Short mmCIF file of C-alpha atoms in Angstrom, two decimals:
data_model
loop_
_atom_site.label_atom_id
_atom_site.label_comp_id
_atom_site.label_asym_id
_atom_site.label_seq_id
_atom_site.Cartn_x
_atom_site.Cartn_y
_atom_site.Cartn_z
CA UNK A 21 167.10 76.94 44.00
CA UNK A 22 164.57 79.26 45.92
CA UNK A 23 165.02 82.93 45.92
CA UNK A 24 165.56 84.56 49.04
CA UNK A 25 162.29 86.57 49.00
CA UNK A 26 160.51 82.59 48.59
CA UNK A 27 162.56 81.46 51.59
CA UNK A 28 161.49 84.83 53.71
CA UNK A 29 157.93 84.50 52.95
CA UNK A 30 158.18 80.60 54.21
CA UNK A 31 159.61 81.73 57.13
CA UNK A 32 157.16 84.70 57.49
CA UNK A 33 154.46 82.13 57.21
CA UNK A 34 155.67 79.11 59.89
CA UNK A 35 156.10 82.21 62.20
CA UNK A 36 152.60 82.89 61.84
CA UNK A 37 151.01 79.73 62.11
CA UNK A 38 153.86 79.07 65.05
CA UNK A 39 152.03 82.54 66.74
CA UNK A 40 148.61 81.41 65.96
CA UNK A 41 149.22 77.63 67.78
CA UNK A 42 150.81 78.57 70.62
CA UNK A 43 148.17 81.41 71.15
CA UNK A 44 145.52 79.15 71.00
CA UNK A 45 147.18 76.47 73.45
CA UNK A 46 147.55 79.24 75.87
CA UNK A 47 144.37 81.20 75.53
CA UNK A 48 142.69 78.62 77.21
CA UNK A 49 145.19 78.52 80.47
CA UNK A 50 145.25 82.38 80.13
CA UNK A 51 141.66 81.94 80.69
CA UNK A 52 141.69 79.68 83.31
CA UNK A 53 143.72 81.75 85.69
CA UNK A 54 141.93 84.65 84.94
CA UNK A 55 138.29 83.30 86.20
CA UNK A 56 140.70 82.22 89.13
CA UNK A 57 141.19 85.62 90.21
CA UNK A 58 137.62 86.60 89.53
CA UNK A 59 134.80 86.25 92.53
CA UNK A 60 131.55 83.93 91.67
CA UNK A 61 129.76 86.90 91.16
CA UNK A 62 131.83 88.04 88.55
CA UNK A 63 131.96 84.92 86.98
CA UNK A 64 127.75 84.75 86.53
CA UNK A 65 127.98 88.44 84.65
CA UNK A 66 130.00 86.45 81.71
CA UNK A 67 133.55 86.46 79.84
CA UNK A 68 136.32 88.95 80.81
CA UNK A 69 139.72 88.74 79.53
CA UNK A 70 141.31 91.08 82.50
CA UNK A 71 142.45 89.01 85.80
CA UNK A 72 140.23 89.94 88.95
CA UNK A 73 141.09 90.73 92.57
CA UNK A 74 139.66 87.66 94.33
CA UNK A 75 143.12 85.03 93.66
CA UNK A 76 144.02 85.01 97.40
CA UNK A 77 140.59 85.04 98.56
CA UNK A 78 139.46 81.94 96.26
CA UNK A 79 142.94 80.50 97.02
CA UNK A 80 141.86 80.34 100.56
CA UNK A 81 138.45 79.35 100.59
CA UNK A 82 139.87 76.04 98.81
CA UNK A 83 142.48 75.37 101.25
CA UNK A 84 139.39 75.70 104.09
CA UNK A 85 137.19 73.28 102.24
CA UNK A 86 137.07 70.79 104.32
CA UNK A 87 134.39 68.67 101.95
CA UNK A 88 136.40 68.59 99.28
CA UNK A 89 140.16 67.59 99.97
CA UNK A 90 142.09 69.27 97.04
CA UNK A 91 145.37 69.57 98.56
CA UNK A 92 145.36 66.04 99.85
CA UNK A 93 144.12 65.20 96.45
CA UNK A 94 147.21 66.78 95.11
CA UNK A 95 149.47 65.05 97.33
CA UNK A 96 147.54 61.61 96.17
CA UNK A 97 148.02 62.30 92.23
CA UNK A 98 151.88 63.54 92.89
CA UNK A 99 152.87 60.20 94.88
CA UNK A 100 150.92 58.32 92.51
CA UNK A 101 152.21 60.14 89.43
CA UNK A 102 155.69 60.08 90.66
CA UNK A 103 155.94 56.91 91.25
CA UNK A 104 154.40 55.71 88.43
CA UNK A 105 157.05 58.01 86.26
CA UNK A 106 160.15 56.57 88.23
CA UNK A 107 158.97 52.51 88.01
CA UNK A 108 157.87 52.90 84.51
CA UNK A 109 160.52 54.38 83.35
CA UNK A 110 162.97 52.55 85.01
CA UNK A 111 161.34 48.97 84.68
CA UNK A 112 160.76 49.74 80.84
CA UNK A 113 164.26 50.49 80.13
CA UNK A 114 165.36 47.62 82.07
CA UNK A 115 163.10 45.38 80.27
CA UNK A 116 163.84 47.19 76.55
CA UNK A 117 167.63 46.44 77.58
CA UNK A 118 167.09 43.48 78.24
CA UNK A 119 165.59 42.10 75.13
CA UNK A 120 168.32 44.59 72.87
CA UNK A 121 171.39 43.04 74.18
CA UNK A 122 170.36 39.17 75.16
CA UNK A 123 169.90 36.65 72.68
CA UNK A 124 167.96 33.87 73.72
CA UNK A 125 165.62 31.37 72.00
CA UNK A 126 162.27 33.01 72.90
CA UNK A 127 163.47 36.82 72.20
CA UNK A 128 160.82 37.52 69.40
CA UNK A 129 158.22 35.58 71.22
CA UNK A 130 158.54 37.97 74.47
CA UNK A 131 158.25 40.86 72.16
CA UNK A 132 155.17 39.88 69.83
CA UNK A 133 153.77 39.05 73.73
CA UNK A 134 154.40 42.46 74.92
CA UNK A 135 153.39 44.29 71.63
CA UNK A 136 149.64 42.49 71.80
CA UNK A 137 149.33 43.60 75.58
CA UNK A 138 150.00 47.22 74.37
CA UNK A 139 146.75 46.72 71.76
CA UNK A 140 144.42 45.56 74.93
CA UNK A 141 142.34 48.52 76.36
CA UNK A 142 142.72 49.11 80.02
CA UNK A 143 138.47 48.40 80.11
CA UNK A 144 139.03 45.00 78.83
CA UNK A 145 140.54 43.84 81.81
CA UNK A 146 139.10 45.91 84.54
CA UNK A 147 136.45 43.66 86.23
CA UNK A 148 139.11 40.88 86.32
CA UNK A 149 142.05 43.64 87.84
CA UNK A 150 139.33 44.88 90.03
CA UNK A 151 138.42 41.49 91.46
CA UNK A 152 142.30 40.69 91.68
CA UNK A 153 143.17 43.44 93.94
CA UNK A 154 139.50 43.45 96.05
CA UNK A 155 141.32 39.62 96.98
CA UNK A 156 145.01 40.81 97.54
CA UNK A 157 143.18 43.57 99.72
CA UNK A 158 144.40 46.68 98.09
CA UNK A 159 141.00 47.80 97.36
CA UNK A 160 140.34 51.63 98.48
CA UNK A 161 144.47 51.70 97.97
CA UNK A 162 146.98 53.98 96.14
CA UNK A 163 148.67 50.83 95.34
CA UNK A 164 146.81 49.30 92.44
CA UNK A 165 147.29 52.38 91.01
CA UNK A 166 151.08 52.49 91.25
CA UNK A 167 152.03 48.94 90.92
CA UNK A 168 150.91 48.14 87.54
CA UNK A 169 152.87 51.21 85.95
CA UNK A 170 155.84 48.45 86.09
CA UNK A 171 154.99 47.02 83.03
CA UNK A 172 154.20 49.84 80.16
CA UNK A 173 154.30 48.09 77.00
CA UNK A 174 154.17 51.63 75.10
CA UNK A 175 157.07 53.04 77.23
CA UNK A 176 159.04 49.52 76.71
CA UNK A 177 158.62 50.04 72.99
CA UNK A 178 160.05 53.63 73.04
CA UNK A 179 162.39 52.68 75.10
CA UNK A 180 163.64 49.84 73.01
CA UNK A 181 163.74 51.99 69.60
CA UNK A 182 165.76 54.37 71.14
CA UNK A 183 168.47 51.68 72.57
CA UNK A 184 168.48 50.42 68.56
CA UNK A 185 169.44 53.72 67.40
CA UNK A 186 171.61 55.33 70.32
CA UNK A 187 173.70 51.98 72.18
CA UNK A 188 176.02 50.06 70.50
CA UNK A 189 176.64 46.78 71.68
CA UNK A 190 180.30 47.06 71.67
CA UNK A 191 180.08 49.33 74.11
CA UNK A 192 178.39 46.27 76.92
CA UNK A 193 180.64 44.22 75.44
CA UNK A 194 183.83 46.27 76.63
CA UNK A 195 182.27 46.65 79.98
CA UNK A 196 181.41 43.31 80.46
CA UNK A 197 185.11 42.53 79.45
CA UNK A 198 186.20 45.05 82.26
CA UNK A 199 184.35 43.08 84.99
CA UNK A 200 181.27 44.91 85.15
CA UNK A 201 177.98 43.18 86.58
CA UNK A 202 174.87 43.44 83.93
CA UNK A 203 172.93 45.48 86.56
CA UNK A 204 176.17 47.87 86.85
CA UNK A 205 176.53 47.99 83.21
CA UNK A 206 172.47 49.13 83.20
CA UNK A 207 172.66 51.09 85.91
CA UNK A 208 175.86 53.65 85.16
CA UNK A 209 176.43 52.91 81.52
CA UNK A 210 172.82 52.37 79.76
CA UNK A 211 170.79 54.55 81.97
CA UNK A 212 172.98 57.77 81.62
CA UNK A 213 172.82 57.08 77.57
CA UNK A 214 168.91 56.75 77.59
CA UNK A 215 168.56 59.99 80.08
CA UNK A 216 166.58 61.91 77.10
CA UNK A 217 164.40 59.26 76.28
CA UNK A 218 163.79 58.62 80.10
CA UNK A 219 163.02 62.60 80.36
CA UNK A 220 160.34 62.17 77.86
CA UNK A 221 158.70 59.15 79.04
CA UNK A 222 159.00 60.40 82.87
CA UNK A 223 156.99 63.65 81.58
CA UNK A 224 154.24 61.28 79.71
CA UNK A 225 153.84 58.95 81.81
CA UNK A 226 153.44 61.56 84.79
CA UNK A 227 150.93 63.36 83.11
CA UNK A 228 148.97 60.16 82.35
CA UNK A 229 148.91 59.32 85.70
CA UNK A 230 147.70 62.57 86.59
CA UNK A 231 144.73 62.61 84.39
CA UNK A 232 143.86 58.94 84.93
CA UNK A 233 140.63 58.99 86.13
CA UNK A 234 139.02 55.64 85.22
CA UNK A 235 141.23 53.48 87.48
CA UNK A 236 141.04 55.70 90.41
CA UNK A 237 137.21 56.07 89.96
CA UNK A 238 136.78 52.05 89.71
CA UNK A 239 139.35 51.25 92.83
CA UNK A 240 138.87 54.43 95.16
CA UNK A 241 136.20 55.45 97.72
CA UNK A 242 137.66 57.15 100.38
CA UNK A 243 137.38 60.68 99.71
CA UNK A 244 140.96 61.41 101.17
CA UNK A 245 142.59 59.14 99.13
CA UNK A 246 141.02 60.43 95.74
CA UNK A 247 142.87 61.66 93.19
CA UNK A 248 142.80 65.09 91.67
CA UNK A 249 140.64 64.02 88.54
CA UNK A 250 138.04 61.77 90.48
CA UNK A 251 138.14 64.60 93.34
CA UNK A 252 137.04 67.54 90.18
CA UNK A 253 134.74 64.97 88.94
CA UNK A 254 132.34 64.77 91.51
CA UNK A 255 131.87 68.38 90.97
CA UNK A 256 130.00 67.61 87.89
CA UNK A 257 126.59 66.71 90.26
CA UNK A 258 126.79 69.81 92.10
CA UNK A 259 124.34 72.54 91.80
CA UNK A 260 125.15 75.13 89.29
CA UNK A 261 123.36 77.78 91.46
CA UNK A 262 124.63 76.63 94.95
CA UNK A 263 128.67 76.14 94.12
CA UNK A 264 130.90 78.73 93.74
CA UNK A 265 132.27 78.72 90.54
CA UNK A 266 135.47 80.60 91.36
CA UNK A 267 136.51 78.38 93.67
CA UNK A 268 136.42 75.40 91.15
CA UNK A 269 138.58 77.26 88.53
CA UNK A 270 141.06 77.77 91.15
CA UNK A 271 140.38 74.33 92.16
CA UNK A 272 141.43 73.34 88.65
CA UNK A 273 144.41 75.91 88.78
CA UNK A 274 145.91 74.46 91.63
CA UNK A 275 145.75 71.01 89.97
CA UNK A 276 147.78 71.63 86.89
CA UNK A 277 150.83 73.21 88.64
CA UNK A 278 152.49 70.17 89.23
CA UNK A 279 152.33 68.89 85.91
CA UNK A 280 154.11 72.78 84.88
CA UNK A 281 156.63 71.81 87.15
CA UNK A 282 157.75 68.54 85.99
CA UNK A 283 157.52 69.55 82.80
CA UNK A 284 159.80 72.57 83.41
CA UNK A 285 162.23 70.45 85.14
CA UNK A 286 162.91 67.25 82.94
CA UNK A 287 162.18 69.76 79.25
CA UNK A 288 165.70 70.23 79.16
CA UNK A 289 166.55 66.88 78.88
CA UNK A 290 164.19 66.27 75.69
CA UNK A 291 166.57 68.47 73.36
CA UNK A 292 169.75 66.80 74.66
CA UNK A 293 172.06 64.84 72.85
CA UNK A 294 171.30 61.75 70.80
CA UNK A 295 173.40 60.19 73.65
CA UNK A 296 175.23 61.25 76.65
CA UNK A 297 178.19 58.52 75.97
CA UNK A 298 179.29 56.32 73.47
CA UNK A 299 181.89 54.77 71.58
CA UNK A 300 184.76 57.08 69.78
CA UNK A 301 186.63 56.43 66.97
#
């Protein structure tokens, strides 16, 4: 048995290293908003850790850019990243379900074939998805980047660990000896139960979207339908002595507050119950 001086000091110690973590993840966004609020001539005389005066006045001069779009950039990666979160999620589950509580003769087959796709780097296939969508006319589209998010062999995997350890099957089995339809049974019985792991996949997948920038780079040319991470990247040929710098931090400022958002609103479902239903004894 420890002592309780061993078991304070251990505590004493995660604290610390907890402190030191967290104050390095949010120096950086500390930072960040801080060179927001500075002017571009404050930025050139070097590092300052206290927040400027210029936030409204940088916050303005973006939203009067009109060569470079970031608000309707914004709008781009939130419909894009939304709707990737809501089909992937959804989609997945469905599909994770689907395999969990069927038994058919090619079960194991579907899911070695889905577990290979999820080995297969998105450059792999790019020429060939590029040349598939240039046909089907969705070239210079948000769609190709939505569409695909369907079928997320990582998510479906998640998704179908967490139906092994948190649905029983007795449960679909009662249902389905109640009368209920299999997409009623998914819809208000299995969906409710996998609401955590949903929350957590909605939050990754969102943020993947959001920073995607190969896909949007490869399919995208119209500068008002760029996304937020193609939009900041073509900042990277710009002059360093003829752009203002404070107007790209707040640029990048901007950017990130959706992804605060989401997080903020679908955390709380991460540290939720195992389940939100179930079978009682």
């Amino acid at each position: 048995m420890k002592s309780k001086k061993e078991k304070q000091g251990q505590s004493i110690f995660a604290h610390i290293v907890l402190i030191l973590l967290s104050f390095m993840c949010l120096f950086f966004f500390y930072i960040l908003i801080v060179n927001a609020t500075r002017s571009h001539a404050d930025l050139q005389k070097g590092f300052s850790a206290l927040p400027g005066k210029y936030f409204l006045e940088n916050l303005k001069n973006v939203a009067n850019d009109g060569t470079f779009p970031m608000f309707r950039g914004i709008i781009n990666s939130v419909i894009v990243s939304g709707c990737s979160a809501a089909l992937c999620t959804y989609f997945s589950s469905l599909t994770a379900y689907g395999l969990y509580a069927y038994d058919f003769k090619l079960k194991k087959v579907a899911f070695t074939f889905i577990m290979a796709i999820l080995v297969m780097p998105t450059q792999v296939t790019a020429m060939g998805f590029l040349r598939l969508i240039t046909n089907m006319g969705m070239y210079d589209s948000l769609l190709p980047l939505i569409i695909p998010s369907i079928a997320s062999p990582a998510v479906f995997y998640f998704m179908y660990s967490y139906l092994q350890s948190s649905l029983p099957l007795s449960l679909v089995e009662a249902a389905r000896i109640d009368g209920c339809g299999e997409f009623r049974i998914f819809n208000q019985i299995v969906l409710p139960i996998m609401k955590p792991a949903i929350a957590v996949q909605a939050i990754f997948t969102f943020v993947g979207s959001w920073n995607n920038y190969f896909v949007p780079a490869l399919v995208i040319q119209s500068k008002n339908k760029m996304t937020v991470p193609v939009l900041i990247a073509t900042l990277r040929g710009a002059d360093y002595m003829n752009f203002d710098m404070a107007k790209i931090y707040m640029m990048i400022t901007v950017a990130i507050v959706p992804i605060i958002i989401i997080y903020l609103l679908l955390s709380k479902y991460i540290i939720a119950g195992v389940t939100l239903g179930g079978v009682k004894e």
